C-alpha cells in the first residue's frame, strides 16, 4: 500500500467457505448427483463417494434472537454444527451421518419448525421487507407470507404438486419482489396525492420528474412555492415517484390493492425465461390474514395440482392448455384490464433518464 493511503474497510459478505460443512469444502465442485429420500431432505453424493444429507425447515425470515439461538442449539445438538439459509428463508442443516436425519427432524418439529419445501412441493414464499423495515411498502410481506403458508402447510410438507411451485410477494409495485410461478404484488389504483407544502423542502424535483416512466410529472408553482403536478390522465399509478419524493403519497388503505400474476420462471437448461402475467386484480389488501388473496392462490394451486401433467411447471401447464382454459378452470373473471399489449410503449414510456418538461 502506498504511504498515506488509508486501510480499506472490508465490509460485505464474509468468505462463505469458513462456515461450510467440512465434507462440502472437501468435495466443492465435485458433486455427482442428488436424491430426495423424503420431503425436506436432500442427499448429495460426491464423485469421491462421500454423501451429505441436508434437512430443510421453513423460518419466518425476520428472525428474533431467541428463535435463532434455538435453531443453532438444534444444529449443535442434532446436526454437525453447520447451518445455512436459502434465499427463500429456509434453514438448512447438513449432516454426514444418515442416522442423524430422523432425530434432527424430530427435534425441529418438536420445537415447532416445519420440515419440507423440496422437490415438487410449494416452496417457502420468498418475501420482501414489508412494513417492518422498508420505507415505501403499501402492504406487509412477512404477514402475507405467514397467513398464506399457514394455509399451505400441507403443500410445503408433502410432494403433492406436479412440479415445484415458487411463490413471491412484492409490497410495492416497482422494486424488489419477484418473478414466480405465482406472484402476489401490490397494485396502486389512484395517482399520488401531493402535499405541496413539503415538496420543495424534501424532494429533488428534477430526479422525481425523471423517475416517471410515462412523463406524467411536471414542475409547478403552487401557492407561490416550487412543487410538482401530475397529469392524472397519463399516470399509470406505478408509485415510482413516491420513494424519491415522500410527499407524493400513493399508499392508500383502500385504493392500494393486491394483484396476482402467474407463470414467471427464470431460464434454465431446458427452457427460456417466461414472464408472469396478470390473472387477478383489485384484490383487497386486507391484513392481518389477507383471506381474499389467499383464497385465489389456493384455487390456482388446486387447479394446477388437479390438471397439470407430472413435471409441468405452472407456466408449462398454461402454455399447453392456453389462457382461455386457465381462466375457465380457475373460475377467475377475465376482463379487458388483463389485456396489455404494450402497443403504446414506444410513444409513451419514458425509456431514458433524460429530463423532459
Ligand atoms: S417490494 Fe418495495 S416496499 Fe417491499 S421491501 Fe421491496 S422496495 Fe420495499
Ligand atoms: S411515477 Fe408512476 S405514480 Fe408517479 S406520476 Fe408517474 S406514473 Fe404516476
Short mmCIF file of C-alpha atoms in Angstrom, two decimals, residues 9-326:
data_model
loop_
_atom_site.label_atom_id
_atom_site.label_comp_id
_atom_site.label_asym_id
_atom_site.label_seq_id
_atom_site.Cartn_x
_atom_site.Cartn_y
_atom_site.Cartn_z
CA UNK A 9 -12.64 -1.03 5.34
CA UNK A 10 -13.73 -4.53 4.47
CA UNK A 11 -17.46 -4.89 4.54
CA UNK A 12 -19.99 -7.10 2.80
CA UNK A 13 -20.33 -10.84 2.89
CA UNK A 14 -17.56 -12.77 4.63
CA UNK A 15 -15.96 -15.70 2.83
CA UNK A 16 -18.56 -18.49 2.94
CA UNK A 17 -16.04 -21.34 2.90
CA UNK A 18 -15.16 -20.85 6.56
CA UNK A 19 -18.77 -21.68 7.54
CA UNK A 20 -19.20 -24.68 5.25
CA UNK A 21 -19.53 -28.23 6.47
CA UNK A 22 -16.06 -29.87 6.06
CA UNK A 23 -17.48 -32.50 3.68
CA UNK A 24 -18.85 -29.74 1.45
CA UNK A 25 -15.49 -27.97 1.46
CA UNK A 26 -13.70 -31.20 0.63
CA UNK A 27 -15.99 -32.02 -2.31
CA UNK A 28 -16.54 -28.48 -3.58
CA UNK A 29 -17.34 -28.60 -7.31
CA UNK A 30 -17.25 -32.41 -7.33
CA UNK A 31 -20.80 -33.48 -6.66
CA UNK A 32 -22.09 -36.29 -8.88
CA UNK A 33 -25.85 -36.38 -8.22
CA UNK A 34 -28.51 -35.86 -5.58
CA UNK A 35 -31.51 -37.83 -4.38
CA UNK A 36 -34.66 -36.86 -2.50
CA UNK A 37 -35.24 -39.54 0.15
CA UNK A 38 -38.23 -37.77 1.73
CA UNK A 39 -39.82 -34.28 1.75
CA UNK A 40 -37.44 -31.73 3.24
CA UNK A 41 -34.34 -33.91 2.87
CA UNK A 42 -31.71 -33.93 0.10
CA UNK A 43 -28.86 -36.42 -0.17
CA UNK A 44 -25.90 -35.34 -2.29
CA UNK A 45 -23.28 -37.85 -3.44
CA UNK A 46 -19.82 -36.71 -4.50
CA UNK A 47 -17.54 -38.35 -7.10
CA UNK A 48 -15.38 -39.41 -4.14
CA UNK A 49 -18.33 -41.44 -2.77
CA UNK A 50 -18.93 -39.06 0.17
CA UNK A 51 -22.55 -38.40 0.98
CA UNK A 52 -24.04 -35.39 2.75
CA UNK A 53 -27.65 -35.09 3.94
CA UNK A 54 -29.42 -31.74 4.09
CA UNK A 55 -32.53 -31.16 6.20
CA UNK A 56 -34.58 -28.09 5.29
CA UNK A 57 -37.06 -26.26 7.53
CA UNK A 58 -39.05 -23.08 6.88
CA UNK A 59 -38.44 -19.99 9.00
CA UNK A 60 -40.18 -16.66 9.27
CA UNK A 61 -37.13 -14.87 7.75
CA UNK A 62 -37.29 -11.90 10.15
CA UNK A 63 -35.86 -13.95 12.99
CA UNK A 64 -35.73 -12.86 16.60
CA UNK A 65 -32.63 -13.69 18.62
CA UNK A 66 -34.37 -16.38 20.69
CA UNK A 67 -35.56 -18.31 17.64
CA UNK A 68 -32.14 -18.03 16.05
CA UNK A 69 -30.48 -19.34 19.22
CA UNK A 70 -32.98 -22.21 19.34
CA UNK A 71 -32.21 -23.11 15.71
CA UNK A 72 -28.46 -23.02 16.42
CA UNK A 73 -28.88 -25.16 19.54
CA UNK A 74 -30.70 -27.78 17.48
CA UNK A 75 -27.87 -27.61 14.94
CA UNK A 76 -25.22 -28.14 17.63
CA UNK A 77 -27.08 -30.96 19.34
CA UNK A 78 -28.62 -32.94 16.48
CA UNK A 79 -26.64 -31.91 13.38
CA UNK A 80 -22.93 -31.34 12.81
CA UNK A 81 -22.98 -27.69 13.91
CA UNK A 82 -23.29 -26.20 10.41
CA UNK A 83 -26.28 -24.28 9.06
CA UNK A 84 -27.08 -22.06 6.12
CA UNK A 85 -30.07 -20.03 4.97
CA UNK A 86 -31.57 -20.27 1.50
CA UNK A 87 -32.90 -17.28 -0.46
CA UNK A 88 -36.42 -18.44 0.43
CA UNK A 89 -35.74 -18.09 4.17
CA UNK A 90 -35.35 -21.79 4.84
CA UNK A 91 -32.74 -23.00 7.29
CA UNK A 92 -30.67 -25.99 6.14
CA UNK A 93 -28.69 -28.36 8.37
CA UNK A 94 -26.00 -30.55 6.82
CA UNK A 95 -25.12 -33.93 8.37
CA UNK A 96 -22.66 -36.57 7.21
CA UNK A 97 -24.30 -39.44 9.11
CA UNK A 98 -27.67 -40.61 7.75
CA UNK A 99 -28.68 -41.82 11.23
CA UNK A 100 -28.78 -38.20 12.41
CA UNK A 101 -31.53 -37.24 9.92
CA UNK A 102 -34.59 -38.60 11.73
CA UNK A 103 -33.69 -37.33 15.26
CA UNK A 104 -32.91 -33.91 13.72
CA UNK A 105 -36.31 -33.75 12.00
CA UNK A 106 -38.00 -34.85 15.21
CA UNK A 107 -36.21 -32.13 17.21
CA UNK A 108 -37.14 -29.46 14.66
CA UNK A 109 -40.79 -30.48 14.58
CA UNK A 110 -40.95 -30.68 18.36
CA UNK A 111 -39.69 -27.10 18.52
CA UNK A 112 -42.46 -26.02 16.09
CA UNK A 113 -40.47 -25.76 12.83
CA UNK A 114 -41.84 -27.25 9.63
CA UNK A 115 -39.63 -29.53 7.56
CA UNK A 116 -40.27 -29.59 3.81
CA UNK A 117 -40.10 -27.33 0.77
CA UNK A 118 -38.06 -29.57 -1.53
CA UNK A 119 -38.78 -31.17 -4.91
CA UNK A 120 -42.43 -30.93 -6.08
CA UNK A 121 -43.77 -29.11 -3.04
CA UNK A 122 -44.81 -25.50 -2.61
CA UNK A 123 -41.51 -23.94 -1.53
CA UNK A 124 -41.36 -21.25 1.13
CA UNK A 125 -42.70 -17.94 -0.20
CA UNK A 126 -39.83 -15.59 -0.94
CA UNK A 127 -40.72 -12.33 0.69
CA UNK A 128 -39.71 -8.71 0.75
CA UNK A 129 -39.35 -6.39 3.77
CA UNK A 130 -42.87 -5.04 4.18
CA UNK A 131 -43.91 -2.76 6.97
CA UNK A 132 -41.12 -3.92 9.24
CA UNK A 133 -38.20 -2.15 7.61
CA UNK A 134 -38.83 -0.68 4.18
CA UNK A 135 -39.87 2.95 3.62
CA UNK A 136 -42.41 2.53 0.79
CA UNK A 137 -44.50 -0.63 1.28
CA UNK A 138 -48.24 -0.48 0.75
CA UNK A 139 -48.72 -3.89 2.30
CA UNK A 140 -46.83 -6.23 4.56
CA UNK A 141 -44.66 -9.10 3.37
CA UNK A 142 -43.98 -11.19 6.48
CA UNK A 143 -47.68 -11.07 7.33
CA UNK A 144 -48.79 -12.18 3.86
CA UNK A 145 -46.22 -14.99 3.91
CA UNK A 146 -47.30 -16.19 7.35
CA UNK A 147 -51.03 -16.03 6.53
CA UNK A 148 -50.60 -17.92 3.26
CA UNK A 149 -48.10 -20.51 4.45
CA UNK A 150 -50.43 -21.34 7.37
CA UNK A 151 -52.96 -22.37 4.73
CA UNK A 152 -50.42 -24.12 2.51
CA UNK A 153 -48.59 -26.01 5.23
CA UNK A 154 -49.52 -29.44 3.83
CA UNK A 155 -48.28 -28.44 0.39
CA UNK A 156 -44.94 -27.42 1.96
CA UNK A 157 -44.60 -30.69 3.88
CA UNK A 158 -45.56 -33.05 1.04
CA UNK A 159 -44.77 -33.74 -2.58
CA UNK A 160 -48.25 -33.23 -3.99
CA UNK A 161 -47.63 -30.77 -6.80
CA UNK A 162 -46.86 -31.69 -10.44
CA UNK A 163 -43.53 -29.83 -10.07
CA UNK A 164 -42.08 -27.31 -7.65
CA UNK A 165 -44.03 -24.10 -7.05
CA UNK A 166 -42.30 -20.85 -6.20
CA UNK A 167 -44.47 -18.06 -4.77
CA UNK A 168 -43.23 -14.50 -4.32
CA UNK A 169 -44.56 -11.31 -2.76
CA UNK A 170 -43.91 -7.66 -3.52
CA UNK A 171 -45.17 -4.98 -1.16
CA UNK A 172 -44.76 -2.09 -3.61
CA UNK A 173 -45.21 -2.10 -7.35
CA UNK A 174 -41.73 -1.26 -8.52
CA UNK A 175 -38.79 -2.53 -6.51
CA UNK A 176 -37.68 -5.87 -5.08
CA UNK A 177 -40.40 -8.54 -5.17
CA UNK A 178 -40.01 -11.22 -7.67
CA UNK A 179 -40.74 -13.38 -10.59
CA UNK A 180 -42.51 -16.58 -9.56
CA UNK A 181 -44.94 -19.30 -10.53
CA UNK A 182 -47.38 -17.21 -8.51
CA UNK A 183 -46.56 -13.61 -7.54
CA UNK A 184 -48.64 -11.54 -5.11
CA UNK A 185 -47.90 -7.89 -5.85
CA UNK A 186 -49.23 -4.52 -4.80
CA UNK A 187 -51.27 -2.66 -7.37
CA UNK A 188 -51.98 1.04 -6.85
CA UNK A 189 -55.17 2.25 -8.46
CA UNK A 190 -55.07 6.03 -7.87
CA UNK A 191 -52.43 8.65 -8.72
CA UNK A 192 -50.31 10.04 -5.86
CA UNK A 193 -51.69 12.79 -3.61
CA UNK A 194 -49.20 15.65 -3.40
CA UNK A 195 -48.51 17.57 -0.20
CA UNK A 196 -47.36 20.83 -1.85
CA UNK A 197 -46.10 22.34 1.41
CA UNK A 198 -43.41 19.68 1.73
CA UNK A 199 -42.22 19.08 -1.85
CA UNK A 200 -39.78 22.00 -2.01
CA UNK A 201 -38.16 21.04 1.30
CA UNK A 202 -37.83 17.32 0.73
CA UNK A 203 -37.73 16.43 -2.96
CA UNK A 204 -35.18 16.91 -5.66
CA UNK A 205 -37.70 17.85 -8.32
CA UNK A 206 -35.70 17.00 -11.49
CA UNK A 207 -34.99 13.47 -10.27
CA UNK A 208 -38.68 12.94 -9.43
CA UNK A 209 -39.68 14.19 -12.88
CA UNK A 210 -37.16 11.82 -14.47
CA UNK A 211 -38.43 8.87 -12.42
CA UNK A 212 -41.85 8.82 -14.05
CA UNK A 213 -42.00 6.17 -16.80
CA UNK A 214 -44.80 7.93 -18.70
CA UNK A 215 -43.59 11.55 -18.25
CA UNK A 216 -46.70 12.49 -16.25
CA UNK A 217 -44.93 14.75 -13.72
CA UNK A 218 -44.18 18.43 -14.34
CA UNK A 219 -42.62 21.10 -12.12
CA UNK A 220 -45.21 23.63 -10.97
CA UNK A 221 -45.56 26.63 -8.68
CA UNK A 222 -48.33 26.04 -6.15
CA UNK A 223 -49.28 28.83 -3.74
CA UNK A 224 -46.03 30.54 -4.67
CA UNK A 225 -43.92 27.51 -3.72
CA UNK A 226 -41.99 25.27 -6.08
CA UNK A 227 -43.80 21.95 -6.33
CA UNK A 228 -44.86 19.31 -8.84
CA UNK A 229 -48.04 18.38 -10.64
CA UNK A 230 -49.23 15.10 -12.08
CA UNK A 231 -51.11 14.67 -15.33
CA UNK A 232 -53.58 12.14 -13.93
CA UNK A 233 -54.75 11.03 -17.38
CA UNK A 234 -51.24 9.79 -18.15
CA UNK A 235 -50.35 8.41 -14.70
CA UNK A 236 -50.26 4.62 -14.57
CA UNK A 237 -50.22 4.63 -10.73
CA UNK A 238 -46.90 2.81 -10.56
CA UNK A 239 -45.66 4.58 -7.43
CA UNK A 240 -42.14 5.20 -8.81
CA UNK A 241 -42.31 8.86 -7.77
CA UNK A 242 -43.05 8.05 -4.12
CA UNK A 243 -39.59 6.76 -2.98
CA UNK A 244 -37.65 9.87 -4.08
CA UNK A 245 -40.49 12.16 -3.01
CA UNK A 246 -42.44 11.00 0.09
CA UNK A 247 -44.88 13.96 -0.15
CA UNK A 248 -46.25 12.22 -3.29
CA UNK A 249 -48.16 9.75 -1.13
CA UNK A 250 -49.54 6.84 -3.15
CA UNK A 251 -50.13 4.23 -0.44
CA UNK A 252 -53.77 4.09 0.47
CA UNK A 253 -55.59 1.53 2.62
CA UNK A 254 -58.50 1.36 0.20
CA UNK A 255 -57.02 2.04 -3.23
CA UNK A 256 -53.74 0.13 -2.93
CA UNK A 257 -54.88 -3.35 -3.90
CA UNK A 258 -53.23 -6.71 -4.42
CA UNK A 259 -52.80 -8.34 -7.81
CA UNK A 260 -51.84 -11.92 -8.62
CA UNK A 261 -49.59 -12.83 -11.51
CA UNK A 262 -48.72 -16.35 -12.65
CA UNK A 263 -46.29 -18.24 -14.83
CA UNK A 264 -42.99 -16.44 -14.21
CA UNK A 265 -39.94 -18.63 -14.49
CA UNK A 266 -36.24 -18.00 -14.94
CA UNK A 267 -34.47 -19.64 -17.84
CA UNK A 268 -32.82 -22.97 -17.13
CA UNK A 269 -31.06 -25.74 -19.00
CA UNK A 270 -34.30 -26.79 -20.70
CA UNK A 271 -36.37 -23.66 -21.25
CA UNK A 272 -36.30 -19.94 -21.95
CA UNK A 273 -37.43 -17.45 -19.30
CA UNK A 274 -41.16 -16.86 -19.16
CA UNK A 275 -42.79 -13.65 -17.95
CA UNK A 276 -45.53 -13.75 -15.39
CA UNK A 277 -48.98 -12.50 -16.45
CA UNK A 278 -51.72 -10.76 -14.50
CA UNK A 279 -54.65 -13.05 -13.65
CA UNK A 280 -56.42 -11.32 -10.75
CA UNK A 281 -56.54 -7.63 -9.89
CA UNK A 282 -58.22 -5.32 -7.42
CA UNK A 283 -57.99 -7.83 -4.56
CA UNK A 284 -58.46 -6.14 -1.16
CA UNK A 285 -55.23 -5.51 0.76
CA UNK A 286 -56.73 -6.95 3.88
CA UNK A 287 -54.41 -7.56 6.87
CA UNK A 288 -53.81 -9.43 9.09
CA UNK A 289 -54.80 -12.62 7.19
CA UNK A 290 -55.44 -11.44 3.58
CA UNK A 291 -58.24 -14.04 3.11
CA UNK A 292 -59.28 -12.91 -0.40
CA UNK A 293 -55.75 -13.16 -1.89
CA UNK A 294 -55.12 -16.46 -0.09
CA UNK A 295 -58.34 -17.97 -1.47
CA UNK A 296 -57.29 -17.11 -5.06
CA UNK A 297 -53.78 -18.53 -4.58
CA UNK A 298 -55.27 -21.73 -3.16
CA UNK A 299 -57.72 -22.03 -6.05
CA UNK A 300 -54.92 -21.62 -8.63
CA UNK A 301 -52.78 -24.22 -6.81
CA UNK A 302 -55.66 -26.68 -6.51
CA UNK A 303 -56.49 -26.37 -10.22
CA UNK A 304 -52.84 -26.75 -11.21
CA UNK A 305 -52.49 -29.80 -8.95
CA UNK A 306 -55.56 -31.49 -10.43
CA UNK A 307 -54.94 -30.69 -14.09
CA UNK A 308 -51.24 -30.39 -14.88
CA UNK A 309 -49.20 -33.36 -16.01
CA UNK A 310 -46.28 -34.63 -13.95
CA UNK A 311 -43.28 -32.29 -14.14
CA UNK A 312 -45.17 -29.43 -15.79
CA UNK A 313 -44.34 -26.13 -14.09
CA UNK A 314 -47.25 -23.71 -13.85
CA UNK A 315 -46.15 -21.83 -16.99
CA UNK A 316 -45.72 -25.11 -18.96
CA UNK A 317 -49.22 -26.17 -17.98
CA UNK A 318 -50.74 -22.82 -19.08
CA UNK A 319 -48.75 -22.92 -22.33
CA UNK A 320 -50.25 -26.33 -23.08
CA UNK A 321 -53.89 -25.60 -22.17
CA UNK A 322 -53.95 -21.90 -23.21
CA UNK A 323 -55.08 -18.85 -21.26
CA UNK A 324 -58.84 -19.15 -22.01
CA UNK A 325 -58.86 -22.64 -20.47
CA UNK A 326 -56.80 -21.41 -17.49
#
